[in-house]
XYZ file of C-alpha atoms in Angstrom:
397
model
C 80.911 18.804 121.946
C 83.147 15.897 123.672
C 81.579 12.950 124.035
C 83.534 10.091 126.100
C 84.271 6.898 124.305
C 82.672 5.045 126.942
C 79.326 6.921 126.092
C 80.409 5.317 122.397
C 81.070 1.576 124.396
C 77.533 1.404 126.279
C 75.895 2.391 122.794
C 77.038 -0.443 120.930
C 76.735 -2.586 123.614
C 73.105 -2.134 123.874
C 72.052 -1.866 120.409
C 69.550 -4.512 120.461
C 68.564 -3.876 124.238
C 64.231 -3.715 125.275
C 64.444 0.475 125.327
C 62.226 1.076 128.060
C 63.814 -1.610 130.136
C 67.071 0.095 129.642
C 65.723 2.930 130.376
C 64.411 1.760 133.902
C 67.638 0.361 134.914
C 69.541 3.522 134.253
C 70.470 3.514 138.032
C 72.932 0.490 136.945
C 75.204 2.714 135.069
C 75.760 6.005 136.940
C 78.918 7.061 134.802
C 76.385 6.949 131.526
C 73.143 9.471 130.688
C 71.220 6.634 129.570
C 68.591 8.497 128.641
C 70.632 10.367 125.865
C 72.177 7.018 124.882
C 68.480 5.373 124.316
C 67.865 8.427 122.451
C 70.926 7.310 120.383
C 70.205 3.690 119.959
C 66.465 4.900 119.234
C 67.679 7.277 116.448
C 70.036 4.631 114.819
C 67.250 2.012 114.820
C 65.196 4.883 112.262
C 68.034 5.798 109.999
C 68.584 2.008 109.053
C 68.742 1.588 105.709
C 68.057 5.861 105.821
C 71.296 7.143 106.162
C 74.002 4.602 104.995
C 77.045 6.837 106.317
C 75.358 7.859 109.490
C 74.878 4.582 110.155
C 78.187 3.134 109.573
C 79.927 5.502 111.782
C 79.553 4.661 115.349
C 80.187 8.096 116.597
C 78.141 10.210 114.735
C 74.923 11.789 117.485
C 71.558 12.295 117.146
C 69.885 15.006 119.016
C 66.759 12.907 119.096
C 64.918 10.123 117.458
C 62.305 12.362 115.857
C 64.640 14.695 114.203
C 66.654 10.993 113.149
C 63.274 10.187 111.581
C 62.150 13.511 109.690
C 65.599 14.313 108.138
C 66.075 13.571 104.304
C 67.824 10.293 103.433
C 70.831 9.971 101.870
C 69.423 9.378 98.722
C 67.211 12.452 98.680
C 69.762 14.406 99.667
C 71.866 13.783 97.280
C 69.414 14.462 94.777
C 69.146 18.214 95.411
C 72.625 18.389 94.444
C 70.985 18.923 90.962
C 68.895 21.555 92.226
C 72.001 23.300 93.621
C 74.670 22.635 90.807
C 76.926 25.795 90.632
C 76.214 27.245 93.717
C 79.467 28.197 95.595
C 77.294 29.063 98.456
C 74.079 27.396 99.734
C 72.418 28.354 102.988
C 70.365 25.961 104.837
C 68.158 28.118 107.010
C 66.233 25.321 108.352
C 69.090 22.932 109.275
C 68.086 20.059 111.383
C 69.773 17.301 111.709
C 72.263 18.578 108.692
C 72.054 16.001 106.282
C 71.107 18.405 103.876
C 73.697 21.069 104.507
C 76.343 17.972 105.039
C 75.367 16.946 101.395
C 75.375 20.659 99.802
C 79.119 21.056 101.067
C 80.158 18.224 99.428
C 79.495 20.240 95.876
C 79.489 24.185 96.949
C 82.486 25.739 98.365
C 80.838 27.223 101.259
C 77.633 26.173 103.177
C 76.020 28.302 105.820
C 73.956 26.125 108.132
C 71.735 27.845 110.137
C 69.095 26.350 113.329
C 67.501 27.520 115.909
C 67.025 24.943 118.103
C 70.094 24.559 120.828
C 70.328 20.173 120.441
C 70.022 20.153 117.151
C 72.709 22.561 116.812
C 75.153 21.265 118.808
C 75.038 18.066 117.383
C 74.791 19.201 113.865
C 78.224 20.862 114.616
C 79.727 17.872 116.153
C 78.640 15.832 113.050
C 80.435 18.219 110.626
C 83.505 17.802 112.772
C 83.778 14.584 112.659
C 82.708 14.014 108.850
C 85.553 17.014 108.044
C 82.890 19.190 106.445
C 85.172 21.816 106.858
C 83.519 24.332 104.722
C 80.317 24.482 106.676
C 79.724 27.566 109.005
C 76.929 27.601 111.381
C 74.927 30.155 112.914
C 72.975 29.201 115.926
C 69.543 31.874 115.344
C 66.170 31.632 113.973
C 66.316 32.274 110.534
C 63.964 35.134 110.304
C 66.505 36.921 112.221
C 69.772 35.940 110.440
C 68.814 35.103 106.392
C 69.509 38.791 105.767
C 72.746 38.670 106.930
C 74.103 35.729 105.107
C 77.066 37.167 103.024
C 76.304 37.030 99.458
C 74.309 33.317 98.987
C 73.802 31.852 96.060
C 71.051 29.638 97.002
C 68.968 29.561 99.971
C 67.322 25.645 101.081
C 64.591 25.685 103.347
C 62.184 22.813 105.075
C 59.963 24.433 106.918
C 58.858 23.147 110.241
C 55.886 21.103 110.147
C 54.795 21.159 113.531
C 52.496 23.209 115.046
C 50.811 24.214 118.714
C 51.078 21.001 120.844
C 53.060 19.442 118.359
C 50.344 19.134 115.844
C 50.987 18.306 112.479
C 50.289 21.165 109.665
C 50.869 21.411 105.958
C 49.703 24.666 104.496
C 52.322 27.121 103.889
C 50.942 29.965 106.157
C 50.870 27.380 108.955
C 54.606 26.207 109.105
C 57.837 27.868 110.526
C 59.189 29.728 108.889
C 56.249 30.860 106.582
C 58.156 30.754 102.889
C 55.337 32.892 101.316
C 56.308 35.604 103.982
C 60.068 35.441 103.375
C 60.293 34.412 99.770
C 60.495 38.070 98.190
C 63.047 39.138 100.732
C 65.140 35.759 100.126
C 65.309 36.345 96.178
C 66.333 40.121 96.737
C 69.218 38.512 98.300
C 70.138 35.119 96.436
C 68.841 34.358 92.907
C 67.684 30.876 93.555
C 65.327 29.677 96.758
C 65.006 25.433 97.004
C 62.228 24.616 99.388
C 61.310 21.265 100.775
C 57.423 21.036 101.435
C 54.940 18.718 102.584
C 54.084 15.969 99.982
C 50.928 16.189 101.218
C 50.269 19.744 99.177
C 48.128 20.396 96.343
C 50.838 21.242 93.718
C 48.657 23.496 91.618
C 47.703 25.208 94.896
C 50.866 25.837 95.982
C 51.819 26.841 92.589
C 49.728 29.856 92.827
C 51.144 30.664 96.368
C 54.579 30.579 94.557
C 54.276 32.488 91.350
C 58.421 32.820 91.426
C 58.159 28.847 90.713
C 60.598 27.782 88.508
C 60.772 23.777 88.788
C 59.008 21.437 90.485
C 60.553 18.034 91.473
C 58.458 15.090 92.927
C 61.013 12.264 94.545
C 59.339 9.144 95.516
C 61.459 6.073 96.880
C 60.666 2.812 96.502
C 57.253 4.092 95.238
C 56.522 5.997 98.329
C 56.166 10.058 97.814
C 59.291 11.032 100.109
C 59.884 15.110 98.988
C 58.318 17.729 96.953
C 60.821 20.205 95.830
C 59.721 23.928 94.872
C 62.633 25.623 92.892
C 62.134 29.595 93.126
C 64.309 31.587 90.587
C 64.701 35.893 90.662
C 63.014 37.161 87.796
C 60.531 33.863 87.714
C 56.704 35.555 87.278
C 53.434 33.051 86.930
C 53.768 30.417 83.838
C 54.011 26.855 83.492
C 56.923 25.362 85.320
C 58.524 21.663 84.677
C 56.979 19.028 87.080
C 59.914 16.622 87.727
C 58.944 13.396 88.477
C 61.229 10.944 89.799
C 61.002 7.377 91.750
C 64.330 5.467 92.741
C 63.540 2.076 92.845
C 64.497 -0.725 94.949
C 67.262 -1.871 92.321
C 69.096 1.011 91.937
C 67.256 2.306 89.109
C 65.678 5.866 88.318
C 62.697 6.328 86.729
C 62.241 10.101 85.772
C 59.121 12.094 83.732
C 59.074 15.699 82.726
C 55.901 16.902 81.823
C 54.636 20.973 82.316
C 50.301 20.965 83.345
C 49.579 22.667 80.028
C 50.970 19.558 78.174
C 48.553 17.284 80.699
C 45.881 19.987 80.079
C 45.796 19.906 75.988
C 46.776 15.788 76.018
C 44.016 13.509 74.541
C 42.878 10.698 76.905
C 43.220 7.169 75.610
C 41.160 5.219 76.740
C 41.591 1.393 76.560
C 38.550 -0.455 75.066
C 38.898 -3.657 77.472
C 41.811 -5.050 79.473
C 45.393 -6.531 77.304
C 48.125 -8.378 78.119
C 49.378 -6.465 80.774
C 48.632 -3.861 83.740
C 50.654 -0.953 84.467
C 50.407 1.322 87.323
C 52.130 4.710 87.432
C 54.845 5.717 90.246
C 53.741 7.263 93.510
C 55.709 10.260 92.198
C 53.656 10.647 88.996
C 50.403 9.849 90.798
C 50.831 13.050 92.988
C 52.267 15.468 90.303
C 49.032 14.506 88.335
C 50.333 12.834 85.159
C 47.792 11.348 84.042
C 46.879 11.304 80.608
C 50.207 11.768 79.624
C 51.572 8.529 81.602
C 49.428 6.749 78.713
C 50.058 9.208 75.515
C 53.432 9.019 75.620
C 54.043 5.521 76.683
C 51.365 3.848 74.083
C 49.249 2.039 76.739
C 45.727 2.767 76.811
C 43.642 3.839 80.577
C 41.148 1.982 81.973
C 39.180 4.769 83.224
C 39.423 8.458 83.266
C 39.437 8.105 87.344
C 40.642 4.997 88.011
C 44.825 5.659 86.892
C 45.830 2.391 85.560
C 46.825 1.650 82.457
C 46.846 -1.720 79.742
C 48.776 -2.710 76.317
C 48.598 -5.803 74.366
C 53.279 -5.267 73.662
C 55.376 -5.700 77.279
C 56.229 -1.722 77.521
C 58.865 -1.652 80.501
C 60.053 2.060 80.147
C 56.716 2.686 81.660
C 57.314 4.607 84.663
C 55.614 2.572 87.788
C 54.943 -0.738 88.382
C 54.376 -3.317 85.733
C 52.473 -6.369 85.906
C 50.676 -9.626 83.195
C 47.307 -10.403 83.759
C 46.539 -13.202 84.232
C 42.826 -13.166 84.372
C 40.168 -10.889 84.595
C 37.037 -11.543 86.883
C 33.643 -9.312 86.925
C 32.717 -8.105 90.180
C 29.606 -10.013 91.159
C 28.196 -11.705 94.718
C 28.809 -14.966 92.868
C 32.183 -14.323 92.238
C 33.052 -13.147 95.430
C 32.146 -15.875 97.016
C 34.244 -18.802 94.906
C 37.544 -16.608 94.250
C 39.281 -17.356 96.671
C 39.219 -21.102 95.433
C 41.334 -19.866 92.471
C 43.055 -17.348 94.367
C 43.653 -17.932 97.640
C 46.181 -15.611 98.687
C 47.260 -12.321 96.881
C 48.238 -9.123 97.489
C 45.045 -6.545 97.075
C 44.948 -3.373 95.843
C 42.011 -0.845 95.144
C 41.663 1.529 92.736
C 38.517 3.678 92.221
C 36.452 1.006 93.736
C 33.594 1.571 95.771
C 35.375 -0.504 99.135
C 37.974 -0.061 100.853
C 41.139 -2.967 100.380
C 39.943 -4.588 104.214
C 36.351 -3.907 103.404
C 37.017 -6.242 99.710
C 39.430 -8.560 101.764
C 36.687 -9.600 103.910
C 33.923 -9.973 101.427
C 35.960 -11.810 99.357
C 38.039 -14.121 101.802
C 41.319 -14.168 99.631
C 44.278 -13.881 102.258
C 47.183 -11.765 101.934
C 50.363 -12.286 100.307
C 50.322 -15.011 97.573
C 54.509 -15.113 96.134
C 53.653 -12.493 93.866
C 49.902 -12.505 92.922
C 48.093 -9.440 92.848
C 44.282 -8.618 92.760
C 43.608 -5.007 91.523
C 40.350 -4.268 92.180
C 39.113 -1.581 89.804
C 36.267 0.377 87.473
C 36.309 0.632 83.624
C 35.541 2.675 80.992
C 31.810 1.385 80.690
C 31.353 1.559 84.634
C 32.056 -2.143 84.698
C 33.638 -3.405 88.252
C 36.299 -6.209 88.120
C 39.219 -7.918 89.603
C 42.526 -7.985 87.748
C 44.766 -11.151 89.098
C 47.994 -10.403 87.555
C 51.894 -11.028 88.633
C 54.698 -8.123 89.040
C 56.739 -8.206 86.161
C 60.602 -7.918 87.047
């Protein structure tokens, strides 16, 4: 794949242009593949902050803006290196843009990249060469046709496509391509480890029942947004209660980690607070997705406001709590009178509802508190005695 230097000069010169207008004016640039250039500019806008290395190198390419949007971030790709540690040969069966394969190649001696889409394959191989990733071997093929011919991999990695007929989104394992449940027995005969990136929308316990070979589950969030659900399956594992690892990468570069087993969560006592104390806590998105509701309270020493609210409180500041921490300023009982007058005290606030009968938009219309507020937060929730309250607080740095 050979791209003239003038093409990259064109992209740089038009990086801030209106892309619709640029496309319509393609006739003004007879020596440039303008539609492809527009895709490159659009893709680069989507990877801003997500793929710093790709963003910094103005000569890397993207098959489409969709591929750039759907690929792993560099942060989550680096996290997967923990799961493949010790593997000399990793085979990525659903290569896509190649971000995961490239990061595996930073640690493994050999990486096999498999991709059936021609545009993705050609661009990825070009990028690997540009990035000096010479230990990646490419196979332009369907994973289902070549997986059993890959020589002695230590680990297979899959990110099954979640697009069905008409490009509609699908989530169930059987609807994704390739079907992991169908391929898994054969994959584990060929390699001792299989790592799968699955939809964060999946129910973890239901998925665990479909994949009894699971040895570990990793729920990865970035800035409190759940990004990846990773299942690690190992040869010889049969059912059981695998460890669930919840990780949240914070905006300041920190990492919140919380590991548990569902047996522990089931056996833990629910620590319910009798009232709202000086500090309010909300578990990060990874813990909420994994469902470690009781353990988040019992391990931290905080009390839960309600069995279904997933908000916690304590009298002492608990800086190690794996989530957001707020200092409580005032608690308002939810009533018609308060709804009519609260905007005088709190003209602006970030509003969240947890276990509450109104949506955030519906509540905002009723209390007429504007969005924003310089750090002021209002939580609408239900307490253990089923009383409903509005909690005014500010996030602790």
